[in-house]
PDB file of C-alpha atoms and ligand atoms in Angstrom:
ATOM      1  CA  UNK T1332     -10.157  -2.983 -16.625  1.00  0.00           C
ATOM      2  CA  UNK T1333      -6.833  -1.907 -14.695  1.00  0.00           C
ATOM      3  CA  UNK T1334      -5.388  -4.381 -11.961  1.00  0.00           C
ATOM      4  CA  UNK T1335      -3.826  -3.237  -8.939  1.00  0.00           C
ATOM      5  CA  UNK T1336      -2.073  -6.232  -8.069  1.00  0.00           C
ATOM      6  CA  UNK T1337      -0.242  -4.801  -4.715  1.00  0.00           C
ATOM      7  CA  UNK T1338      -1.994  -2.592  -2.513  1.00  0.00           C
ATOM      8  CA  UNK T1339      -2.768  -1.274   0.805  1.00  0.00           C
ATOM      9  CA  UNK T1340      -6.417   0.070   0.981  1.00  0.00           C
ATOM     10  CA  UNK T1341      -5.933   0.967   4.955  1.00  0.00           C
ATOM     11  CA  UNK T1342      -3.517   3.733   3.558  1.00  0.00           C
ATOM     12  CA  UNK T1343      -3.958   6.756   1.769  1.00  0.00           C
ATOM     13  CA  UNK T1344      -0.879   7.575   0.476  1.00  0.00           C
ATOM     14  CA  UNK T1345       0.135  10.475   2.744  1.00  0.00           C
ATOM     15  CA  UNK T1346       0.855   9.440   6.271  1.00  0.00           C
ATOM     16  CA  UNK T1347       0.881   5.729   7.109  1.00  0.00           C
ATOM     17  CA  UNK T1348       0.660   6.613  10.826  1.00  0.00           C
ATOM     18  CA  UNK T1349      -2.450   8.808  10.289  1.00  0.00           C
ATOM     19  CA  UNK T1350      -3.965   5.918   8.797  1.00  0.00           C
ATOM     20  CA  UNK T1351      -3.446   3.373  11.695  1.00  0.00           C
ATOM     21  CA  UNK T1352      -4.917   6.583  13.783  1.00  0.00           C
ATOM     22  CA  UNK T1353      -7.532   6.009  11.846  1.00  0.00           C
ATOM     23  CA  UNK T1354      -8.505   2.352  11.644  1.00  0.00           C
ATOM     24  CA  UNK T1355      -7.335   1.698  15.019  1.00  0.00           C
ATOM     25  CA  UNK T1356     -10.674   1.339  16.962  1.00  0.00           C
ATOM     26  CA  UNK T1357     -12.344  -0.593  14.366  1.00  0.00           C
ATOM     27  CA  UNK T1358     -11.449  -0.274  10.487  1.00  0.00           C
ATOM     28  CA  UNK T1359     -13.195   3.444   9.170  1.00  0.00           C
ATOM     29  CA  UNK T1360     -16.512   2.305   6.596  1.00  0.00           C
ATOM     30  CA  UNK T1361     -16.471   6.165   5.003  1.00  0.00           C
ATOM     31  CA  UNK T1362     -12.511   5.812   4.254  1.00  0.00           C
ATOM     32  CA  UNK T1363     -12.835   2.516   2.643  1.00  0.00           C
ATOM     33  CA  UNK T1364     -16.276   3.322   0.865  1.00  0.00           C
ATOM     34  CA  UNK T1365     -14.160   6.379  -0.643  1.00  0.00           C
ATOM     35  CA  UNK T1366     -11.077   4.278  -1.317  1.00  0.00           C
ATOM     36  CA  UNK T1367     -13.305   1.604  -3.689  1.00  0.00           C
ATOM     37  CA  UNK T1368     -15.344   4.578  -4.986  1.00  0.00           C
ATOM     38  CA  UNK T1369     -11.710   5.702  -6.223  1.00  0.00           C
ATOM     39  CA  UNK T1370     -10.265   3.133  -7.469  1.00  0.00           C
ATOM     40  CA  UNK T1371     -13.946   1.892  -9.252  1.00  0.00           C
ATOM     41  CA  UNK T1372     -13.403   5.603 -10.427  1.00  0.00           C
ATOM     42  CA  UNK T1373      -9.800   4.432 -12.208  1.00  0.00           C
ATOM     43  CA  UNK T1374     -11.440   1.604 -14.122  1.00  0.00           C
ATOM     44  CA  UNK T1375      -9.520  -0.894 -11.259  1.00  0.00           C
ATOM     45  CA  UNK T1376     -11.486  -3.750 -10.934  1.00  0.00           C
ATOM     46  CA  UNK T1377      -9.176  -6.464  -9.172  1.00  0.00           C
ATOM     47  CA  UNK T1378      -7.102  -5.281  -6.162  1.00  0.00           C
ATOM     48  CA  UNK T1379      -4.777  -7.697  -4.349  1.00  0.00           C
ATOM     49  CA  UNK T1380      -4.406  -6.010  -0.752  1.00  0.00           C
ATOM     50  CA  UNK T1381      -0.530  -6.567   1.024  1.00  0.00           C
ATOM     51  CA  UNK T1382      -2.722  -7.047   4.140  1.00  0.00           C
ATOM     52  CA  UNK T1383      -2.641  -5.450   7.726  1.00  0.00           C
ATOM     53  CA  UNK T1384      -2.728  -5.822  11.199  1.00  0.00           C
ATOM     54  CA  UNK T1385      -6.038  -3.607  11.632  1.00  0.00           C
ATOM     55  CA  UNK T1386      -8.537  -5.942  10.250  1.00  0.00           C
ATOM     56  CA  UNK T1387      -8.867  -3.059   7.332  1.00  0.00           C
ATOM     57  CA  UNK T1388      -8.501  -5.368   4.278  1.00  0.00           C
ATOM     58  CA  UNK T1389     -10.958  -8.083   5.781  1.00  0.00           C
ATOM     59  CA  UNK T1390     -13.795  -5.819   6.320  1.00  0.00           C
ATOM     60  CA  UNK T1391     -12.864  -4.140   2.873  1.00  0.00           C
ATOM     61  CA  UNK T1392     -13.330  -7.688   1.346  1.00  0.00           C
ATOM     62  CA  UNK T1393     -17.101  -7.721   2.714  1.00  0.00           C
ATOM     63  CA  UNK T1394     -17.457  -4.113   0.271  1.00  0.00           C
ATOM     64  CA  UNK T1395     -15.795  -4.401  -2.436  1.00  0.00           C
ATOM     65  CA  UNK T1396     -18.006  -6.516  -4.255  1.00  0.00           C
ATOM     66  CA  UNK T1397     -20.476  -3.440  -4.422  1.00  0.00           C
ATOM     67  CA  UNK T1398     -17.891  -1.363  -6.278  1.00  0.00           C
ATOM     68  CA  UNK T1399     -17.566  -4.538  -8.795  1.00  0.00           C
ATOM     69  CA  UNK T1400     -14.236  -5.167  -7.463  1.00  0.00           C
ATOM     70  CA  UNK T1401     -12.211  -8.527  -6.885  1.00  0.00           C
ATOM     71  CA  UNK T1402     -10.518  -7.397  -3.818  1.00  0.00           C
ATOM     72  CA  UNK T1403      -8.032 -10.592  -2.233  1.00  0.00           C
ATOM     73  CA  UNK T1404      -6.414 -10.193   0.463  1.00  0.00           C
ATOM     74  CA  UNK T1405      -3.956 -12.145   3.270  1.00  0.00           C
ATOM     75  CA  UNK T1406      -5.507 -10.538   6.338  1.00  0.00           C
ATOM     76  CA  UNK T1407      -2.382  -9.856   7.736  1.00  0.00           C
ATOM     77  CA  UNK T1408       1.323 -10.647   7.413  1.00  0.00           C
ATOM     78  CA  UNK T1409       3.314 -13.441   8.670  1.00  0.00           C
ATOM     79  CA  UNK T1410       7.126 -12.170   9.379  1.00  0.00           C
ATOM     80  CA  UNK T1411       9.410 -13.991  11.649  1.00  0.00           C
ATOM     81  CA  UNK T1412       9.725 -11.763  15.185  1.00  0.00           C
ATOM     82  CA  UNK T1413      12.152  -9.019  15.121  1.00  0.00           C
ATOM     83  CA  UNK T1414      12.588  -8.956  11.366  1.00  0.00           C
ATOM     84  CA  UNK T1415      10.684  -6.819   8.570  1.00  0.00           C
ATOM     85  CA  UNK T1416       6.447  -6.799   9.196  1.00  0.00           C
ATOM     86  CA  UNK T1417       5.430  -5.454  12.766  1.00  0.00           C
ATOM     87  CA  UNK T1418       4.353  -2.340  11.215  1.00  0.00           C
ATOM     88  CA  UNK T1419       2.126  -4.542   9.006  1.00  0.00           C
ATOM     89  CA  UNK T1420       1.316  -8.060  10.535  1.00  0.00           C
ATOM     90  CA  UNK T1421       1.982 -10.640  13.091  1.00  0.00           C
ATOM     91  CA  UNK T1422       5.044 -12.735  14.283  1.00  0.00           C
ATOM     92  CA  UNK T1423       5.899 -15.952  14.855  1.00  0.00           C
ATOM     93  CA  UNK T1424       9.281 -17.395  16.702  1.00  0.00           C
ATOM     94  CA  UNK T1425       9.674 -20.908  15.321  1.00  0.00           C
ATOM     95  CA  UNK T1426       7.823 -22.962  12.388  1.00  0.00           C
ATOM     96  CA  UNK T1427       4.983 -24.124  15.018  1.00  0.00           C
ATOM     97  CA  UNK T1428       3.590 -20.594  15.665  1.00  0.00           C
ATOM     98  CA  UNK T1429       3.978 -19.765  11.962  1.00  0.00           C
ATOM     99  CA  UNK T1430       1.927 -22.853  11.220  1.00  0.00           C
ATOM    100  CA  UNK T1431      -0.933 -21.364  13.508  1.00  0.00           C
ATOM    101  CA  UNK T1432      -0.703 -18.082  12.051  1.00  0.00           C
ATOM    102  CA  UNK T1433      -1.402 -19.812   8.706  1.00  0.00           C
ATOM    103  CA  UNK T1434      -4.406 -21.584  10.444  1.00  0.00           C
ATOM    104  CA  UNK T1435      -5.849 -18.094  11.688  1.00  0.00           C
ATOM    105  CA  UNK T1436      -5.353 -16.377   8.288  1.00  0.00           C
ATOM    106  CA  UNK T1437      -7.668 -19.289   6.484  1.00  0.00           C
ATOM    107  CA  UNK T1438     -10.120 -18.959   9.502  1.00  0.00           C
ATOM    108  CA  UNK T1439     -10.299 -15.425   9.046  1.00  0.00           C
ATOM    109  CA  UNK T1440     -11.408 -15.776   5.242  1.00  0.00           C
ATOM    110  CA  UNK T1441      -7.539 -15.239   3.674  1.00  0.00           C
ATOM    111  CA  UNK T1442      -6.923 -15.702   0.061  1.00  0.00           C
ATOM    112  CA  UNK T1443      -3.378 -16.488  -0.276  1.00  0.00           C
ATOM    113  CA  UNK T1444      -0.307 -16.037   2.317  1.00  0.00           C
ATOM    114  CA  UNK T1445       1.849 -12.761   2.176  1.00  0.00           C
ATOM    115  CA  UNK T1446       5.329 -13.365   4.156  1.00  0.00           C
ATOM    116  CA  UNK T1447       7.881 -10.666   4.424  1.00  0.00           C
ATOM    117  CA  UNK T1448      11.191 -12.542   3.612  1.00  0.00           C
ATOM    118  CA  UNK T1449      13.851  -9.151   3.897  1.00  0.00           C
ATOM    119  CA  UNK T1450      13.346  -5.192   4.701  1.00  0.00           C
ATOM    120  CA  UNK T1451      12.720  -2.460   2.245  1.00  0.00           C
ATOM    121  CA  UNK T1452      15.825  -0.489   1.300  1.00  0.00           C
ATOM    122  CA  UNK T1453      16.904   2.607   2.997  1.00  0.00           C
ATOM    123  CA  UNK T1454      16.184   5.235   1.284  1.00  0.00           C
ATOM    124  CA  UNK T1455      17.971   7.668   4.026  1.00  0.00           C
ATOM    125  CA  UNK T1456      21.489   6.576   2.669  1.00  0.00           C
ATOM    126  CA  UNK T1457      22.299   4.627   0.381  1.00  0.00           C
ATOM    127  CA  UNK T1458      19.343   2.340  -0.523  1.00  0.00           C
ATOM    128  CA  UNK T1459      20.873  -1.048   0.535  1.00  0.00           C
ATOM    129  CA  UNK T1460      18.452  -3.721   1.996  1.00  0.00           C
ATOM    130  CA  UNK T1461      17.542  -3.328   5.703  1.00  0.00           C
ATOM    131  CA  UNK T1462      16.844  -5.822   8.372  1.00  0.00           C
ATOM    132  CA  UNK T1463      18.249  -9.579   7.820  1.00  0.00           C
ATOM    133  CA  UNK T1464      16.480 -12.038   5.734  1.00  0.00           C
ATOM    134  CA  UNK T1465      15.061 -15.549   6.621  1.00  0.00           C
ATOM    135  CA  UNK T1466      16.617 -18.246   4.490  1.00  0.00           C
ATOM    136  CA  UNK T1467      15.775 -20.714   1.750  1.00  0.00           C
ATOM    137  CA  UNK T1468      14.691 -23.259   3.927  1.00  0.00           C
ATOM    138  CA  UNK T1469      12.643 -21.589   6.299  1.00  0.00           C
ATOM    139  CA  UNK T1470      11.050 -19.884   2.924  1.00  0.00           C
ATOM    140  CA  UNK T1471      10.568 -23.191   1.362  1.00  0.00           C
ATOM    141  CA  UNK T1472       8.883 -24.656   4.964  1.00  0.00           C
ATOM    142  CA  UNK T1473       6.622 -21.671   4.982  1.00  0.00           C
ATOM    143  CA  UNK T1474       5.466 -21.822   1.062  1.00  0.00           C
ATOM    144  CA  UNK T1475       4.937 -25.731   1.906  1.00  0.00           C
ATOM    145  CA  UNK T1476       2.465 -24.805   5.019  1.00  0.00           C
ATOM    146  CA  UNK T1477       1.125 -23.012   3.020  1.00  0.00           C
ATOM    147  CA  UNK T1478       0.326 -24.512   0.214  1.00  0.00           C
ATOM    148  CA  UNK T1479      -0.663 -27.395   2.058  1.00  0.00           C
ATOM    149  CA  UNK T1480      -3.677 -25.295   3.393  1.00  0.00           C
ATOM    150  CA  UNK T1481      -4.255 -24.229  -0.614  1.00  0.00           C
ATOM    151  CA  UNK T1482      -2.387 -21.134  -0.320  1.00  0.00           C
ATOM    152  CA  UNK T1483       0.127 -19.390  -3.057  1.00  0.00           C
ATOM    153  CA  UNK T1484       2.694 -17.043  -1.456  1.00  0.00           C
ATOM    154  CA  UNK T1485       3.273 -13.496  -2.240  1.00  0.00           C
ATOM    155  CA  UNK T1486       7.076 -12.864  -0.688  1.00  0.00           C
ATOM    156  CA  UNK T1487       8.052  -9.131  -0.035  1.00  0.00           C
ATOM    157  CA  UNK T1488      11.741  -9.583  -0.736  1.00  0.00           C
ATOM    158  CA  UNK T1489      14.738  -6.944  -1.659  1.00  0.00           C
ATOM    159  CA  UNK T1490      18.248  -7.748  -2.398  1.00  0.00           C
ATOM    160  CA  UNK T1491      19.896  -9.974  -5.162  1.00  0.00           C
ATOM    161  CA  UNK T1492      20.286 -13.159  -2.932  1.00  0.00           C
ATOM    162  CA  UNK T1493      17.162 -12.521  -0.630  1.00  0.00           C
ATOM    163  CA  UNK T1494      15.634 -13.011  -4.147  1.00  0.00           C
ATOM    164  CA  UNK T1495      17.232 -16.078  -5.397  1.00  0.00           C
ATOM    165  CA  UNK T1496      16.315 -17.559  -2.096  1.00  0.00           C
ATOM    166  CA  UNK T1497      13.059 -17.107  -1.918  1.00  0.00           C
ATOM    167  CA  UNK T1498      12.462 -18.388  -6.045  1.00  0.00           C
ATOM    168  CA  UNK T1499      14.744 -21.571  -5.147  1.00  0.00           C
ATOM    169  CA  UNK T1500      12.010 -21.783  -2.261  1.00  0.00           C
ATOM    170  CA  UNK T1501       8.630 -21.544  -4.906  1.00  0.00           C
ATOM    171  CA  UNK T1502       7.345 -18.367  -4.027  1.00  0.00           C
ATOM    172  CA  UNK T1503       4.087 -17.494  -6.680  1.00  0.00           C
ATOM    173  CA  UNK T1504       4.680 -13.635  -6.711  1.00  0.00           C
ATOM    174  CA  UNK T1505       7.604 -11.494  -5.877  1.00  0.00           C
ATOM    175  CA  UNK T1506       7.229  -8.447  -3.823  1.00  0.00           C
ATOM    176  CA  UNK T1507       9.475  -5.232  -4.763  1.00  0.00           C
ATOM    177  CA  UNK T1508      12.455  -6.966  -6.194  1.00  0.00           C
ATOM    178  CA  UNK T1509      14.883  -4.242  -5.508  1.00  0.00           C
ATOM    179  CA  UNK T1510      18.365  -4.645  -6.581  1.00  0.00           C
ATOM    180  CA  UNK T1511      17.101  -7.842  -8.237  1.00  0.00           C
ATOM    181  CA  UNK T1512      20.154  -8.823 -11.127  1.00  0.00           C
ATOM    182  CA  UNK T1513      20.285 -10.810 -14.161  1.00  0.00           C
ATOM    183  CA  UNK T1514      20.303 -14.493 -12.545  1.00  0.00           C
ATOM    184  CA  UNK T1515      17.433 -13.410 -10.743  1.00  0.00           C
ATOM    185  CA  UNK T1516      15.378 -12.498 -13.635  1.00  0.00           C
ATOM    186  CA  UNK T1517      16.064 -15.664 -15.448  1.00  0.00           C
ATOM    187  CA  UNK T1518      14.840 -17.449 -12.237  1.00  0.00           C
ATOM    188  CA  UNK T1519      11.512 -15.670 -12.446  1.00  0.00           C
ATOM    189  CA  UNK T1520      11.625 -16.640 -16.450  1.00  0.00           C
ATOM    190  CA  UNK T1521      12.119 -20.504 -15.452  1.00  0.00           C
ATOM    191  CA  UNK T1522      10.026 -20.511 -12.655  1.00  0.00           C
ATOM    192  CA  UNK T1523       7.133 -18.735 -13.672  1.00  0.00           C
ATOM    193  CA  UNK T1524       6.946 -16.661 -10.536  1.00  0.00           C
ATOM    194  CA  UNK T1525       5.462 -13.769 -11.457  1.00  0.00           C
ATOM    195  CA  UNK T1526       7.353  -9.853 -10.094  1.00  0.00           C
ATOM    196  CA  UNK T1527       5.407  -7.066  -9.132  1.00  0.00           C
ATOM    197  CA  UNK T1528       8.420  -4.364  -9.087  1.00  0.00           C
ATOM    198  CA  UNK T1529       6.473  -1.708  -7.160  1.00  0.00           C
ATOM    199  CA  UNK T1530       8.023   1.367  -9.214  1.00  0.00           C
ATOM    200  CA  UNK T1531       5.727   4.120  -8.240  1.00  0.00           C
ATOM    201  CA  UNK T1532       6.573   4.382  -4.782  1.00  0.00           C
ATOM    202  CA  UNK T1533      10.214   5.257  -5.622  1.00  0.00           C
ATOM    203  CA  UNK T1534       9.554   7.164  -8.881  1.00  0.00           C
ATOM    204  CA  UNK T1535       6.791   9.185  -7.415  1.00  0.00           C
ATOM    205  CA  UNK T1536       8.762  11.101  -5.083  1.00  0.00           C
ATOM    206  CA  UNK T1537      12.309  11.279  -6.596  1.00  0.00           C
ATOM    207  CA  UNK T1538      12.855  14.692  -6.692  1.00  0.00           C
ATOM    208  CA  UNK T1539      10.523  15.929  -3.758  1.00  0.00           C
ATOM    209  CA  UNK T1540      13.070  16.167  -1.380  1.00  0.00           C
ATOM    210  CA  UNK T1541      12.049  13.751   0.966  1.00  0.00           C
ATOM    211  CA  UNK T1542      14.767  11.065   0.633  1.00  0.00           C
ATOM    212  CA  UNK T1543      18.433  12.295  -1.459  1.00  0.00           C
ATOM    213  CA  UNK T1544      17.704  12.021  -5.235  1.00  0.00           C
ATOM    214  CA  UNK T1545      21.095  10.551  -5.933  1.00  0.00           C
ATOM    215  CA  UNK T1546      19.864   7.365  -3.974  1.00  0.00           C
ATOM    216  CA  UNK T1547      16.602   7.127  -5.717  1.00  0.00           C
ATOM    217  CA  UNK T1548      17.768   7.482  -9.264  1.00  0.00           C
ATOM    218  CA  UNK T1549      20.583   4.928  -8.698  1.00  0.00           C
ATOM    219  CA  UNK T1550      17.569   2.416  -7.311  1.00  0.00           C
ATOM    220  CA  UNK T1551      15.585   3.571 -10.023  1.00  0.00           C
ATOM    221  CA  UNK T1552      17.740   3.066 -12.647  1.00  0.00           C
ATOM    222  CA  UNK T1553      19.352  -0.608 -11.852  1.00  0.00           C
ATOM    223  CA  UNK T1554      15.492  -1.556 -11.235  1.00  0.00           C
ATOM    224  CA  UNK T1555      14.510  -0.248 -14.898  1.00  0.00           C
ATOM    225  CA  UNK T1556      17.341  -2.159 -16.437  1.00  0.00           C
ATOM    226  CA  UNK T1557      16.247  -5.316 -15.114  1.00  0.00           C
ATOM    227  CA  UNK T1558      12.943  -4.912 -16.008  1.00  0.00           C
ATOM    228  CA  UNK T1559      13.917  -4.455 -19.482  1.00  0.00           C
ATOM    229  CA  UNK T1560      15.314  -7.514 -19.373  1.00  0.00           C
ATOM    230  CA  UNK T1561      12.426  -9.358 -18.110  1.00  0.00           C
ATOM    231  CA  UNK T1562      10.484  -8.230 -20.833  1.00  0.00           C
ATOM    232  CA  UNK T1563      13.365  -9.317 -23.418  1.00  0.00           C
ATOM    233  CA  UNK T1564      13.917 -12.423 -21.819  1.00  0.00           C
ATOM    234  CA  UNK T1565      10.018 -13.062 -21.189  1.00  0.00           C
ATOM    235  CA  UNK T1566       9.957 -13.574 -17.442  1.00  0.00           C
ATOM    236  CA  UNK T1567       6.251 -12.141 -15.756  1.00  0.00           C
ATOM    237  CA  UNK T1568       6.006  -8.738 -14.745  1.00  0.00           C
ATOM    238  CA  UNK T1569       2.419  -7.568 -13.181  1.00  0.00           C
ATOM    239  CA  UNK T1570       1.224  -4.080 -12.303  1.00  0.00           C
ATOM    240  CA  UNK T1571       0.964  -3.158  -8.383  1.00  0.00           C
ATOM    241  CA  UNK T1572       1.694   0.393  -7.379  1.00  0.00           C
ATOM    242  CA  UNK T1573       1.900  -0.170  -3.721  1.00  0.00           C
ATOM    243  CA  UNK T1574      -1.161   1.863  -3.877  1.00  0.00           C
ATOM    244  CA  UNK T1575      -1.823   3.689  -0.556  1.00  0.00           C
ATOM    245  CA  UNK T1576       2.055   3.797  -0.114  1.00  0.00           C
ATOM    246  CA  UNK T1577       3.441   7.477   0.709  1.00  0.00           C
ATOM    247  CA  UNK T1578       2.984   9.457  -2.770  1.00  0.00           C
ATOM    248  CA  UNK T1579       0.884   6.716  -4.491  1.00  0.00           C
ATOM    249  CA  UNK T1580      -2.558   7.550  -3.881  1.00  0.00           C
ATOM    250  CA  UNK T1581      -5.366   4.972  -4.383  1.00  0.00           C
ATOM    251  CA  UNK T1582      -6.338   5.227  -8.353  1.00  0.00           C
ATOM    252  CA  UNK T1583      -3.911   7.648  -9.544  1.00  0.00           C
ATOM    253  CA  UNK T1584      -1.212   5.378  -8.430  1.00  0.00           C
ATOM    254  CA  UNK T1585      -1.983   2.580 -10.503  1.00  0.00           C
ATOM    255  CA  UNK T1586      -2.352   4.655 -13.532  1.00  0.00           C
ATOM    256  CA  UNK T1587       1.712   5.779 -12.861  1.00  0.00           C
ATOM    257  CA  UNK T1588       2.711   1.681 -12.191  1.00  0.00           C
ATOM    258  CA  UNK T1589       0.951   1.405 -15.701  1.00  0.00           C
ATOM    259  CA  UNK T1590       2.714   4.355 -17.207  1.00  0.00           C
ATOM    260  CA  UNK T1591       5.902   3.468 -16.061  1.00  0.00           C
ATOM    261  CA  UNK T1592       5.911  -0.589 -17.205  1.00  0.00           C
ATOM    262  CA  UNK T1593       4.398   0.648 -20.294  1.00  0.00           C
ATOM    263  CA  UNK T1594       7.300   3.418 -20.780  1.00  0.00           C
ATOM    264  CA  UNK T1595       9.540   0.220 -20.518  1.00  0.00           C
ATOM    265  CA  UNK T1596       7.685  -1.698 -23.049  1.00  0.00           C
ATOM    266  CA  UNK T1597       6.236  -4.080 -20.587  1.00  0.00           C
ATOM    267  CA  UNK T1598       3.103  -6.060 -21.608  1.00  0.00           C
ATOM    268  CA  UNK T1599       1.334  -6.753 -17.383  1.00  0.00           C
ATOM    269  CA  UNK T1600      -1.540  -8.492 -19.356  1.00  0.00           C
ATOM    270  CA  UNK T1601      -0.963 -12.132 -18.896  1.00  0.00           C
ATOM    271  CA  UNK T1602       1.001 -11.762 -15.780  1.00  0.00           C
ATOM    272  CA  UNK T1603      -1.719  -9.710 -14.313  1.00  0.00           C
ATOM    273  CA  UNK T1604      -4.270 -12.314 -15.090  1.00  0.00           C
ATOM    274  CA  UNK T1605      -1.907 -14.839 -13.893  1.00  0.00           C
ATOM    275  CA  UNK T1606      -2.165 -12.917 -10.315  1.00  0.00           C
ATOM    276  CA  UNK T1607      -5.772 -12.890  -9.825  1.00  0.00           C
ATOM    277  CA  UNK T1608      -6.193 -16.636 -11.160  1.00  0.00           C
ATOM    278  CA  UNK T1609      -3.606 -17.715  -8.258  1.00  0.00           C
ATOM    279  CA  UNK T1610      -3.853 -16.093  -5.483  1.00  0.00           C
ATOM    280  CA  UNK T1611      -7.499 -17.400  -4.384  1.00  0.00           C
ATOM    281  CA  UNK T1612      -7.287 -20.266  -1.998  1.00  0.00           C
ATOM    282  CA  UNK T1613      -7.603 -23.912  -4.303  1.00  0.00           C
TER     283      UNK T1613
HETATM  284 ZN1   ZN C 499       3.435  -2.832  -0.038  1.00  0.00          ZN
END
C-alpha cells in the first residue's frame, strides 16, 4: 500500500480556484467519491489531508473509510492573520484566538494541528521564501496548545531559519522544507521530526513554461542535495506529493513523489509509518 502523506483532496490538480468554485456551497460528494475511487485506484490507502477552509476534508473523512482508506485530516489551517494560510484556513491575532481555533478543530473531529509557519517560495522570480514567518516562540506556544489537547503538529515551513525555528519549537512533521541546509537536516536526524519535501509539485512542471525553468531547477536541485543527505545521515523522509496541487493529480501524483525519493535512494517506509501512527489525536 502507497501513503500519501500530504494532500489536498478539495483540489484536483489543475485550477485551485475552480475547485473552491466547486466546493463552495457545500463540499461536491461526486468529486470526492471520484477522488478516493482514484487514489483506491493507485493502491493509496492512508492519505493525510493539509486541510481547508471548505469543510471538504471533514466530509471526505465520513467516505473514505468505504474506499479502505485512512484519510486524517486538520479541518482547516491555523495561520496567524495577514501571514501565509487565508487561501487555506483560518486566522487568529494573538495566542487566545489561536487557542480557540485549536478548540474548534478537536470539536470538529481534527486529527492533528496543521499551522503554516512561512510562505511558499516564489516561483515568479527567484524562488526565495514569501510572506514573513512567526517565530520560535510563538511556534513552540502553538505546538504546546496543541499538544496539550493531544495534537502533533504538521508545520508548512520554507527557508533555512524558518526551519530551524520551527524544529527548536517540536514540530512532528515538516511541511515543504525548501531551501532547507545541512544544520537543518541534522535537526530533523536528532529530533526525529519527520520531512515531507513535497517534490512533485516543483518537478512536475519544470519545463512547462509556467514559472522560468532556471528558478525551478536551482530549487530543485539544492532540495535533492539535501535530501541525499538525509538519507546518508538517516534523518526521516516520508512521501506526500501535495496531491491535488497544480500538476499533481490525485493518484498519479503520489506515484511521481515515490519515483522521485526512490530515484534519490530514499527508503519513506518507516517514516511513512511513523506519519500515520502520529498524527491521530492521543
Ligand atoms: Zn500542500
Amino acid at each position: 500500500m502507497k501513503y500519501e502523506c500530504h494532500g489536498h483532496l478539495m483540489a484536483d490538480g489543475v485550477s485551485y480556484q475552480a475547485a473552491v468554485e466547486r466546493h463552495r456551497a457545500a463540499p461536491d460528494e461526486g468529486f470526492v467519491r471520484a477522488a478516493l475511487g482514484e487514489l483506491r485506484s493507485w493502491g493509496i490507502g492512508y492519505f493525510r489531508d493539509g486541510g481547508d477552509k471548505y469543510g471538504v476534508s471533514r466530509f471526505t473523512k465520513t467516505l473514505a473509510a468505504e474506499y479502505a482508506i485512512d484519510y486524517r485530516t486538520p479541518v482547516f489551517i491555523i495561520h496567524r492573520e495577514g501571514y501565509y494560510g487565508h487561501l487555506y484556513g483560518r486566522a487568529y491575532r494573538d495566542m487566545r484566538e489561536a487557542r480557540g481555533l485549536i478548540a474548534d478543530a478537536k470539536t470538529m473531529g481534527a486529527d492533528f494541528v496543521k499551522i503554516t509557519v512561512s510562505g511558499m517560495l516564489d516561483f515568479d522570480t527567484d524562488g526565495s521564501v514569501l510572506y514573513d514567518a512567526i517565530g520560535r516562540d510563538e511556534i513552540h506556544e502553538l505546538v504546546n496548545i496543541a499538544e496539550g489537547e493531544g495534537f502533533r503538529v504538521m508545520a508548512h515551513c520554507n527557508g533555512a531559519e524558518n526551519i530551524k525555528n520551527a524544529l527548536e519549537a517540536g514540530i512532528a512533521s515538516l511541511e515543504h522544507g525548501y531551501w532547507i541546509d545541512k544544520e537543518g537536516v541534522e535537526m530533523l536526524r536528532d529530533t526525529g521530526t519527520v520531512w515531507v519535501p513535497t517534490c512533485a509539485p516543483v518537478k512536475n512542471v519544470l519545463s512547462e513554461g509556467r514559472y522560468p525553468e532556471k528558478t525551478m531547477r536551482r530549487i530543485l536541485a539544492h532540495h535533492a542535495e539535501m535530501l541525499s543527505y538525509a538519507g546518508k545521515t538517516g534523518a526521516l523522509v516520508a512521501s506526500g506529493s501535495d496531491s491535488g496541487a497544480y500538476g499533481v493529480p490525485h493518484g498519479r501524483g503520489t506515484g511521481d513523489e515515490y519515483a522521485y525519493l526512490h530515484e534519490l535512494g530514499i527508503d519513506m517506509a518507516g517514516a511513512n509509518e511513523k506519519i500515520a501512527r502520529l498524527f491521530v489525536r492521543g
